[in-house]
Coordinates of C-alpha atoms and ligand atoms in Angstrom, one line a residue:
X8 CA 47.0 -26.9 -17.1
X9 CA 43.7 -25.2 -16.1
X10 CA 43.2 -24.5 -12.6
X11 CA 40.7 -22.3 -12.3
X12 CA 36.9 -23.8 -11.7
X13 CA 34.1 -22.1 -12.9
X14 CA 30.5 -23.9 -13.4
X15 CA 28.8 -22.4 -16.8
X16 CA 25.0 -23.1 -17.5
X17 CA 25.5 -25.2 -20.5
X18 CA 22.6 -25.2 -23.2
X19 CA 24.9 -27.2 -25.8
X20 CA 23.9 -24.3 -27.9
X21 CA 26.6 -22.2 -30.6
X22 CA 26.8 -19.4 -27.7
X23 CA 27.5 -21.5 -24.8
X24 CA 29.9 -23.5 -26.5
X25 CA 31.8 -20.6 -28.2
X26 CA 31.7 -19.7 -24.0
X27 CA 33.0 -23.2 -22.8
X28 CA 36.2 -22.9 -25.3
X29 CA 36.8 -19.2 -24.3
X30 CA 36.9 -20.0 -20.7
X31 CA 39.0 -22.9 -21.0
X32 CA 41.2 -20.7 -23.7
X33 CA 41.4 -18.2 -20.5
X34 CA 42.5 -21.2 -18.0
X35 CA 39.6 -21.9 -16.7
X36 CA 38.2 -25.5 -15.7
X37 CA 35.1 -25.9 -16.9
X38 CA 32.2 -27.6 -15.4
X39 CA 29.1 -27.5 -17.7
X40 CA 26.1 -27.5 -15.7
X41 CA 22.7 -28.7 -18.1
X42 CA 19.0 -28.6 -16.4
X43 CA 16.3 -31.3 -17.8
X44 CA 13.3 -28.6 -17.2
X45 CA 11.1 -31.1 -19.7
X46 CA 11.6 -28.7 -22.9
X47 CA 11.0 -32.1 -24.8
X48 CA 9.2 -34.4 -22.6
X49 CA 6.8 -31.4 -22.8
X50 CA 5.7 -32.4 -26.1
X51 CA 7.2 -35.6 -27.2
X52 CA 8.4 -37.9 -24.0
X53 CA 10.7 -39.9 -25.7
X54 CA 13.8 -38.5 -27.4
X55 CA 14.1 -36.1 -24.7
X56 CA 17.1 -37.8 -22.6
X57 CA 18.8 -39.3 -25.5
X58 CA 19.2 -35.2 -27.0
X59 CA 20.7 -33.7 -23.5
X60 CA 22.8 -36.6 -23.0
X61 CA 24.4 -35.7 -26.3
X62 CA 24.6 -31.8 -24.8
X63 CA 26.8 -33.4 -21.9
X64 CA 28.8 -35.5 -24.4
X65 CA 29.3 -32.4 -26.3
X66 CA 30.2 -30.4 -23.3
X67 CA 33.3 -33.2 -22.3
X68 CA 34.3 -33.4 -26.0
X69 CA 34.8 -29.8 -26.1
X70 CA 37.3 -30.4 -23.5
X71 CA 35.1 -29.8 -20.1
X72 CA 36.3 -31.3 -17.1
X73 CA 32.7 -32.6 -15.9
X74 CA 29.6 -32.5 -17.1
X75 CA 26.7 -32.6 -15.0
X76 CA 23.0 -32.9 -16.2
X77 CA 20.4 -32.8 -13.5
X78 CA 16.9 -33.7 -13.9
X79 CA 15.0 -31.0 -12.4
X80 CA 11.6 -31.6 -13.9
X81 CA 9.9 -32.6 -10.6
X82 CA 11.5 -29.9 -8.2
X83 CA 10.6 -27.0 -11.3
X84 CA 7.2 -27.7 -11.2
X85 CA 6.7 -28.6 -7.2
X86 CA 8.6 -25.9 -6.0
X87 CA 8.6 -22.7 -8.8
X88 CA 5.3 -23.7 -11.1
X89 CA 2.9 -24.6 -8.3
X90 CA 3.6 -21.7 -6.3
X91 CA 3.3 -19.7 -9.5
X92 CA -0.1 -21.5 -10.5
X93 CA -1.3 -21.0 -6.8
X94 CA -1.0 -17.3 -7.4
X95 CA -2.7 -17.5 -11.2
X96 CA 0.8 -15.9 -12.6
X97 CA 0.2 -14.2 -15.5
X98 CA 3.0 -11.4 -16.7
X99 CA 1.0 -8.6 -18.0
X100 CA -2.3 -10.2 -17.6
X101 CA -1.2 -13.2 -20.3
X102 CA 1.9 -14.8 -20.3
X103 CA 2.6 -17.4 -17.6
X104 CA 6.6 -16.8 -17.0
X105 CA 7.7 -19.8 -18.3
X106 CA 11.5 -18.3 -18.7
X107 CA 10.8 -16.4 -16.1
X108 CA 10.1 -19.3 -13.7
X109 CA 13.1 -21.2 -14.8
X110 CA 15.9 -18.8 -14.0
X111 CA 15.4 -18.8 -10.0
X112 CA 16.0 -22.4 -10.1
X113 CA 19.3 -22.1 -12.6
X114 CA 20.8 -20.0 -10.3
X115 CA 19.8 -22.8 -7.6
X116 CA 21.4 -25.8 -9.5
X117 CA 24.6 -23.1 -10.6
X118 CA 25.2 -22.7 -6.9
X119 CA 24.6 -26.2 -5.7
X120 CA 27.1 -27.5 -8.4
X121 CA 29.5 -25.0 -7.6
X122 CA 29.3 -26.1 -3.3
X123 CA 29.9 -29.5 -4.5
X124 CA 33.0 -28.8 -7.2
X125 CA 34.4 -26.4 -5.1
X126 CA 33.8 -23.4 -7.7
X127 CA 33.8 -19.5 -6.6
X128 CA 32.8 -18.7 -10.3
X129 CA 29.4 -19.4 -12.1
X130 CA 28.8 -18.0 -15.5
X131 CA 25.9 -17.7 -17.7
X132 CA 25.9 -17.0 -21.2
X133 CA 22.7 -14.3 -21.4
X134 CA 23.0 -11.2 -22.8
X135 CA 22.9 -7.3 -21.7
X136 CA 19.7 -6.4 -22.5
X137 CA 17.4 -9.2 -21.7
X138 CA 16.1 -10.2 -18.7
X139 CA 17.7 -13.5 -18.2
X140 CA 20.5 -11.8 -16.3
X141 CA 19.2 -10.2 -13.7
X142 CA 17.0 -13.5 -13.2
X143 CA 20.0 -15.6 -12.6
X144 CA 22.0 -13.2 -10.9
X145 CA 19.6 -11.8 -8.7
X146 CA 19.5 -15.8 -7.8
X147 CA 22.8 -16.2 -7.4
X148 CA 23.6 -12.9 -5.0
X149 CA 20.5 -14.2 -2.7
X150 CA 21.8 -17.7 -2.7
X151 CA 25.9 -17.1 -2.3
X152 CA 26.8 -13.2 -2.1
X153 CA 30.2 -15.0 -1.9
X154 CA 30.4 -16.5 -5.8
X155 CA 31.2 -14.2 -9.0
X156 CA 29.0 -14.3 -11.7
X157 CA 30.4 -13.9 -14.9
X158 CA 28.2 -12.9 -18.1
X159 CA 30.6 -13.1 -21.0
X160 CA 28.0 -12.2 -23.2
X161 CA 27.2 -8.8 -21.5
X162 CA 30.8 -8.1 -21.1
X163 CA 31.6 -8.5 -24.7
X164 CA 28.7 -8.9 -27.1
X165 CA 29.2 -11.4 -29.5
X166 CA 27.6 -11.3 -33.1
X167 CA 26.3 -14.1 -35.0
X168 CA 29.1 -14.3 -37.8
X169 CA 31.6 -13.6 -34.9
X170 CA 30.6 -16.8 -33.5
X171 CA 30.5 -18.9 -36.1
X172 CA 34.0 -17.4 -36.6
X173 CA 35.1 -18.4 -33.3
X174 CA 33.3 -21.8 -33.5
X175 CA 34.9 -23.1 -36.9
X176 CA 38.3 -21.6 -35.9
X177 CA 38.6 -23.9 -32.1
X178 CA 37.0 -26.8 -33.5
X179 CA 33.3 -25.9 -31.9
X180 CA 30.9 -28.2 -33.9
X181 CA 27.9 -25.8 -35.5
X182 CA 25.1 -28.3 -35.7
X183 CA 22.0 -27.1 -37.9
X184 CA 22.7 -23.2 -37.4
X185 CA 22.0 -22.2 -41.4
X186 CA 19.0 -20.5 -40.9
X187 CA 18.2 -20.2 -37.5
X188 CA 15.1 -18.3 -37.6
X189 CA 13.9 -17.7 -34.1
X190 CA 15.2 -17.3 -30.3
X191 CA 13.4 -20.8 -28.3
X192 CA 13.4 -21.4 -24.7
X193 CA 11.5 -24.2 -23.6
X194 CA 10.1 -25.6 -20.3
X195 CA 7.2 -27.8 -19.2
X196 CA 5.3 -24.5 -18.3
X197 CA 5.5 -23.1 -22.2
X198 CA 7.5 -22.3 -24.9
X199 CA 8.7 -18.6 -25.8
X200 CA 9.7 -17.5 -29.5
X201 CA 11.5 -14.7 -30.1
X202 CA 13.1 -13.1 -32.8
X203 CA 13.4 -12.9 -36.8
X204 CA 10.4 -12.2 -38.7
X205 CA 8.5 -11.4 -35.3
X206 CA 10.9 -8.3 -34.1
X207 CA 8.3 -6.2 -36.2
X208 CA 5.5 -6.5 -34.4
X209 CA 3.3 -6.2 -37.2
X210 CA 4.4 -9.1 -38.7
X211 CA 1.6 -12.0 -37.9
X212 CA 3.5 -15.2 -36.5
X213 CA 4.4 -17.8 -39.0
X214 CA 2.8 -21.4 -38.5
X215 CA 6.9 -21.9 -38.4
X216 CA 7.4 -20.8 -34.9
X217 CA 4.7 -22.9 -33.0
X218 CA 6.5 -26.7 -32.2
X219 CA 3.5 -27.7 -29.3
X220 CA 0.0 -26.0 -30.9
X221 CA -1.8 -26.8 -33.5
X222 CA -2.5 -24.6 -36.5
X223 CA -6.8 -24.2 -36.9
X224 CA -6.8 -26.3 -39.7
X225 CA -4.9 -29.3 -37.8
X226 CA -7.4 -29.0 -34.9
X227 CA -9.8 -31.5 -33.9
X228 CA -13.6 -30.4 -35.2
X229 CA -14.9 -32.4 -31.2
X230 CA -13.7 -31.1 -28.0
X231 CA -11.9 -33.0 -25.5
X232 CA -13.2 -32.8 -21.7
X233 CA -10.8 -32.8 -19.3
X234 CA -11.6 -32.8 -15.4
X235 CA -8.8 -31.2 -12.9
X236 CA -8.8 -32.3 -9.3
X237 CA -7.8 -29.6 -6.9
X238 CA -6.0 -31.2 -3.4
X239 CA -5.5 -27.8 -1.6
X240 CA -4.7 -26.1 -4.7
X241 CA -2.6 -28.5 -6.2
X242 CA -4.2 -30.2 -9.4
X243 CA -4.3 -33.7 -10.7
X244 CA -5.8 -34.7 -13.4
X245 CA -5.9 -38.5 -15.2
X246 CA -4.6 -39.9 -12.0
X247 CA -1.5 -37.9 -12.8
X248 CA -0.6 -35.0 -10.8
X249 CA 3.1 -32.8 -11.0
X250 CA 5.2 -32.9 -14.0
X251 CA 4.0 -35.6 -15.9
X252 CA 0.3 -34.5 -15.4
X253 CA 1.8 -31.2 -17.1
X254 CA 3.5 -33.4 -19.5
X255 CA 0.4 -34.8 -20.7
X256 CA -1.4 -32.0 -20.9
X257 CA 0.7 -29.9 -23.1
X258 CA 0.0 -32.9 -25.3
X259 CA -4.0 -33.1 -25.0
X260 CA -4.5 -28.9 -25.1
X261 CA -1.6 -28.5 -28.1
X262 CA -3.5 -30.8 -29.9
X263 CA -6.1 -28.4 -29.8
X264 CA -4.2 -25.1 -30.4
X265 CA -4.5 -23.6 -26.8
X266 CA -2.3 -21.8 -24.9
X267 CA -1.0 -19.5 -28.0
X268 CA 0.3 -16.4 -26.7
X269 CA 1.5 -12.9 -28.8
X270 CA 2.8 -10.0 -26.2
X271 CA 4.8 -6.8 -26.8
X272 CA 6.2 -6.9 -23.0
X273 CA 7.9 -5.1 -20.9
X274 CA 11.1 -6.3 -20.0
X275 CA 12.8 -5.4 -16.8
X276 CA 15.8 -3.2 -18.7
X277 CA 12.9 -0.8 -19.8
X278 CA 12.6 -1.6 -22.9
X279 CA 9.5 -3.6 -25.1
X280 CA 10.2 -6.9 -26.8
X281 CA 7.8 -9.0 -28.7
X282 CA 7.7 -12.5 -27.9
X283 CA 5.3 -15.3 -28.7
X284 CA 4.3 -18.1 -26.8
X285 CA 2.8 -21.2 -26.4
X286 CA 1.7 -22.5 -23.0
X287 CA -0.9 -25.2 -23.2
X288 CA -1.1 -26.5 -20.0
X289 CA -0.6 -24.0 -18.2
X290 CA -3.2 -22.2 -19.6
X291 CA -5.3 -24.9 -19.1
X292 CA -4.4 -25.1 -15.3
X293 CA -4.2 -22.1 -14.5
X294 CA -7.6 -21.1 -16.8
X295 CA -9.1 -24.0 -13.9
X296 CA -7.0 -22.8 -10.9
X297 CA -8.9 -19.5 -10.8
X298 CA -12.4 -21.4 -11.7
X299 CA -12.2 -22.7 -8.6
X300 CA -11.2 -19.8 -6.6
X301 CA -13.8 -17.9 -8.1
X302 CA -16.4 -20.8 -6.7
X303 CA -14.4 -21.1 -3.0
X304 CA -12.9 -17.7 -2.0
X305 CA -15.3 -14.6 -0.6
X306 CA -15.3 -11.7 -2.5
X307 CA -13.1 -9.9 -0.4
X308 CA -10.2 -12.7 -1.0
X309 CA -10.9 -12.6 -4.5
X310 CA -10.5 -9.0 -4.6
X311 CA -7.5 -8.7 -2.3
X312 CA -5.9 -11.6 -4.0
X313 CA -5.7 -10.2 -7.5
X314 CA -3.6 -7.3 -6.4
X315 CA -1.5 -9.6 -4.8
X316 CA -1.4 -11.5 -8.4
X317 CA -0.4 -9.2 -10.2
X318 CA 2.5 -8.2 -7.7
X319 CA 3.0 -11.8 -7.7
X320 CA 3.9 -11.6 -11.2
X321 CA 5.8 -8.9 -11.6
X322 CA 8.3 -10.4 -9.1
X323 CA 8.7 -13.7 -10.8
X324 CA 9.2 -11.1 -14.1
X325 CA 11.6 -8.9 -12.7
X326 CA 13.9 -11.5 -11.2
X327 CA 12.3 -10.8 -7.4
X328 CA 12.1 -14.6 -7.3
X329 CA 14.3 -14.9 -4.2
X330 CA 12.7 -11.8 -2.5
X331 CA 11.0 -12.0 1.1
X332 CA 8.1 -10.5 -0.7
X333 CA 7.4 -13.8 -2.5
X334 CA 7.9 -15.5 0.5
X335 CA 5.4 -14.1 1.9
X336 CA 3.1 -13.7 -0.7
X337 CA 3.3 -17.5 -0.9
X338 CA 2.0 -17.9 2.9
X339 CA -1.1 -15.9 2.2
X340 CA -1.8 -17.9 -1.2
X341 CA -0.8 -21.1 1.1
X342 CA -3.3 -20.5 3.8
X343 CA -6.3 -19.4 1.3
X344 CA -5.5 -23.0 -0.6
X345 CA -6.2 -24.5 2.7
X346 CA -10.0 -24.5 1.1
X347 CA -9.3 -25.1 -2.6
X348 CA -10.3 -28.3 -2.9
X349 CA -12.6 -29.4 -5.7
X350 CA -13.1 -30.4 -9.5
X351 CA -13.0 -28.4 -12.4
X352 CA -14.4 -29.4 -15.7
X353 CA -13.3 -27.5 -19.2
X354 CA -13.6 -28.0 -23.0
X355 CA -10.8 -27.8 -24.9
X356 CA -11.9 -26.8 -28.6
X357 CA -10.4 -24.7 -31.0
X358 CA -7.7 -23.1 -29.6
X359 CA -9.8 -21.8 -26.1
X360 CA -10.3 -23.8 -22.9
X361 CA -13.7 -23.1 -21.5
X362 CA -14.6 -23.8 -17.9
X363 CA -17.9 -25.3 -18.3
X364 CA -18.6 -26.8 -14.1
X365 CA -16.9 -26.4 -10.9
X366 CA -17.8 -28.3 -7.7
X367 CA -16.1 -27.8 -4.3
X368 CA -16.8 -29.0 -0.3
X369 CA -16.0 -25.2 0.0
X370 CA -18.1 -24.0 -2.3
X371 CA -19.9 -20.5 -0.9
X372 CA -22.5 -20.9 -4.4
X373 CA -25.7 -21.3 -2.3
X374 CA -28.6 -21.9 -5.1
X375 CA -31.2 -21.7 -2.7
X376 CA -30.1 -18.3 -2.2
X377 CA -29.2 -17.3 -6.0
X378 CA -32.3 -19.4 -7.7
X379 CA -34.9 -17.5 -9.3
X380 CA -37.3 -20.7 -8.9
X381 CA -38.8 -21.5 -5.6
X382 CA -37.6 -22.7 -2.8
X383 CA -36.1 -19.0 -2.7
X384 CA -33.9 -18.4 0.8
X385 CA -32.8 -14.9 -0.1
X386 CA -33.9 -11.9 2.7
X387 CA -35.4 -9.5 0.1
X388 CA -36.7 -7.4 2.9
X389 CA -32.8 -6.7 4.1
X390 CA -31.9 -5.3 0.8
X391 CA -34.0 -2.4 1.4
X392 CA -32.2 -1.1 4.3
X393 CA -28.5 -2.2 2.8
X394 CA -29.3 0.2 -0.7
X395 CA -30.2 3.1 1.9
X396 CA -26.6 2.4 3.8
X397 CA -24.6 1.4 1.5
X398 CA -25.5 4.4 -0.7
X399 CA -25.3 6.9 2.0
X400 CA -21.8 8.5 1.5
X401 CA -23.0 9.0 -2.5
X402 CA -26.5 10.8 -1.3
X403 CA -24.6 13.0 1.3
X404 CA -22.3 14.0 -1.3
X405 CA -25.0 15.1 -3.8
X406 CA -26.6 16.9 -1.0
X407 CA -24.1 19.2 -0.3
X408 CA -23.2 19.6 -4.2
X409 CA -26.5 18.7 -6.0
X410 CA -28.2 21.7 -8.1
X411 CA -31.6 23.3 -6.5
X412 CA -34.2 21.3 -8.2
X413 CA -32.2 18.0 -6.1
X414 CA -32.5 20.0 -3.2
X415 CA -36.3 20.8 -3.4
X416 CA -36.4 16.9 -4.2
X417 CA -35.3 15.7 -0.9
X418 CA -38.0 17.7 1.0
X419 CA -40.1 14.8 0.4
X420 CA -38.5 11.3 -1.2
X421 CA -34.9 11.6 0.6
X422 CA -36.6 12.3 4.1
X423 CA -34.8 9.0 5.5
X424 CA -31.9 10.1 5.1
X425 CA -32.6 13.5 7.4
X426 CA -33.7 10.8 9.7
X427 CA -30.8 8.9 9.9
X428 CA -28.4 11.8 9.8
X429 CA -30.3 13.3 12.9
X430 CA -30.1 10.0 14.5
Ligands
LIG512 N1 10.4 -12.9 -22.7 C1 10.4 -14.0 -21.9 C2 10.8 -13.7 -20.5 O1 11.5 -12.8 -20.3 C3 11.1 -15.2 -22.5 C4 12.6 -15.1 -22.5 C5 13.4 -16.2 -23.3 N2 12.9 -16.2 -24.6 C6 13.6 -16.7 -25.7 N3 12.9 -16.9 -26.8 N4 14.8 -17.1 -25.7 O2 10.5 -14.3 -19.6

């Protein structure tokens, strides 16, 4: 009789369930813990629910004690995507941590489940070298230093053939497994691909590995328009906003091959992987969340902010989710969004989403002031005197280090600045 709890992140795939069995073959009581984060309803809608209650059927018939599947679509992307999209996260420069975003709020629904069972063990079945681990466990330590977190996987590595070993041996059904080509993970926010043919990076990815994108040939020859509503930097768009608004818009932009993604990255262990993705909608979003930044924020937040961006993103990467950096990197990106209201209008066509009109309350495009036409409001007299300032650092440099014929030259055309160094 098994009296041990432990609360294992249950995908219903081979790995977990070879783990299930070996925990309850070590006398553990196991209570698989499965996450709806939308990997379906992010293309299909229907079918979705029908496939993860047949993970949690799978989960009990294996001999768990309880089962629990928890819908988390809204609370991933209120509370981890939206923050992410307020700070235009993109992992080195491209890929929108889709995984990456995910793991935070596993470790979240691991501890939860384990308070309410009354588990002091959580387990996880990633291995040692990706970055999966120190994204859950990271999350766990900051949420409950208290729990252990076991990672089978990483303890004792567990090959392919080994599995399948295991799995026909306890009576652990192998659905589909013959040729399983690549490594998916799937969320509303995208869809990574890892694995067979594209470990060498020089192989070009097959058609095979895309599930949301079109291939060019497949792609409608007329654009689609689509208009996103910004409410304090929160978008809506077709009356929808949250995640069936990204729902929808996987649909509309992976209809027309956007959002496909090829990155040799750096994973947080040190070394490079290659992964693919494909991220339509938030591509899309976040392609329109820094359209209208660009029209609402002053140059100085614009600059500032992209450091923070990138910093932004490297947390969310590295498994920094839970950090009091991101916390506070959240209340700066909360009080600029105070002003990030407004519509953004793009094209989706041919694999690219093009911004083509932005509009904002907030707006600090003046045209009086940028119009070449009349009606021209622009000081032109005060950019005389700004050039002679803002340059003056660079001219007092080259006077000290500039050659003798420069020297000769200020005699006559540099005499302001004599003037204003005098002064
Ligand atoms: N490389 C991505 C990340 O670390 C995705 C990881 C999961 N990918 C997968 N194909 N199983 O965030």
């Amino acid at each position: 009789m098994n009296d041990k709890p432990i609360v294992l992140a249950y995908s219903g795939g081979l790995d977990t369930s070879v783990l299930l069995k070996r925990f309850l073959l070590d006398g553990y009581d196991v209570i698989a813990l499965t996450a709806d984060l939308g990997e379906s309803d992010a293309i299909a809608g229907g079918g979705a629910a029908a496939a993860l209650h047949a993970v949690k059927a799978k989960a009990l018939a294996l001999g768990a004690r309880d089962a629990v599947l928890v819908d988390a679509k809204a609370r991933f992307i209120d509370d981890f995507a939206q923050k992410a999209l307020h700070a235009n996260a993109l992992y080195e420069g491209v890929y929108p941590l889709s995984a990456a975003l995910s793991r935070p709020l596993i470790a979240h629904l691991l501890v939860e489940t384990a308070h309410a069972k009354g588990a002091t063990v959580v387990a996880h079945g990633c291995t040692g070298k990706g970055n999966d681990q120190v994204r859950i466990e990271l999350g766990v330590r900051a949420l409950d230093p208290q729990l252990v977190c076991r990672a089978p996987l990483r303890e004792q590595p567990l090959s392919r053939p080994d599995a399948i070993a295991f799995a026909k041996e306890h009576g652990v059904p192998i659905a589909h497994t013959q040729d399983k080509p690549y490594s998916i993970d799937a969320n509303l926010w995208g869809r990574s691909i890892e694995a067979g043919v594209l470990e060498d990076p020089w192989n070009a990815p097959p058609e095979d590995a895309y599930a949301w994108t079109a291939p060019p040939a497949a792609r409608p020859a007329q654009p689609d328009e689509v208009v996103i509503e910004f409410e304090h930097g929160v978008p809506q768009w077709n009356r929808l906003d949250g995640w069936e608004m990204v729902a929808q818009l996987n649909v509309l932009a992976g209809k027309h091959g956007i959002g496909r993604i090829d990155l040799v990255e750096d994973r947080v262990i040190g070394m490079k992987s290659r992964e693919v993705y494909e991220c339509p909608a938030s591509t899309v979003l976040i392609a329109a969340h820094k359209a209208l930044e660009r029209l609402v924020l002053t140059r100085d937040e614009l600059r500032f902010k992209a450091l923070c961006d990138q910093r932004y993103s490297e947390l969310i990467y590295d498994g920094l989710w839970m950090s009091p950096l991101r916390g506070a990197l959240d209340a700066f990106n909360a009080s600029l969004a105070d002003r990030m209201i407004g519509k953004v209008r793009l094209s989706l066509n041919q694999g690219v989403a093009t911004v083509t009109g932005t509009q904002s309350p907030f707006g600090l495009y003046s045209e009086a002031l940028a119009t070449y036409g009349k009606g021209d409001a622009f000081d032109h007299d005060a950019a005389e005197g700004f050039i002679k300032l803002h340059g003056l650092p660079t001219e007092l440099v080259a006077r000290v280090t500039a050659p003798p014929p420069f020297d000769k030259a200020q005699d006559s055309g540099a005499s302001h600045l004599r003037q204003e160094v005098t002064t």
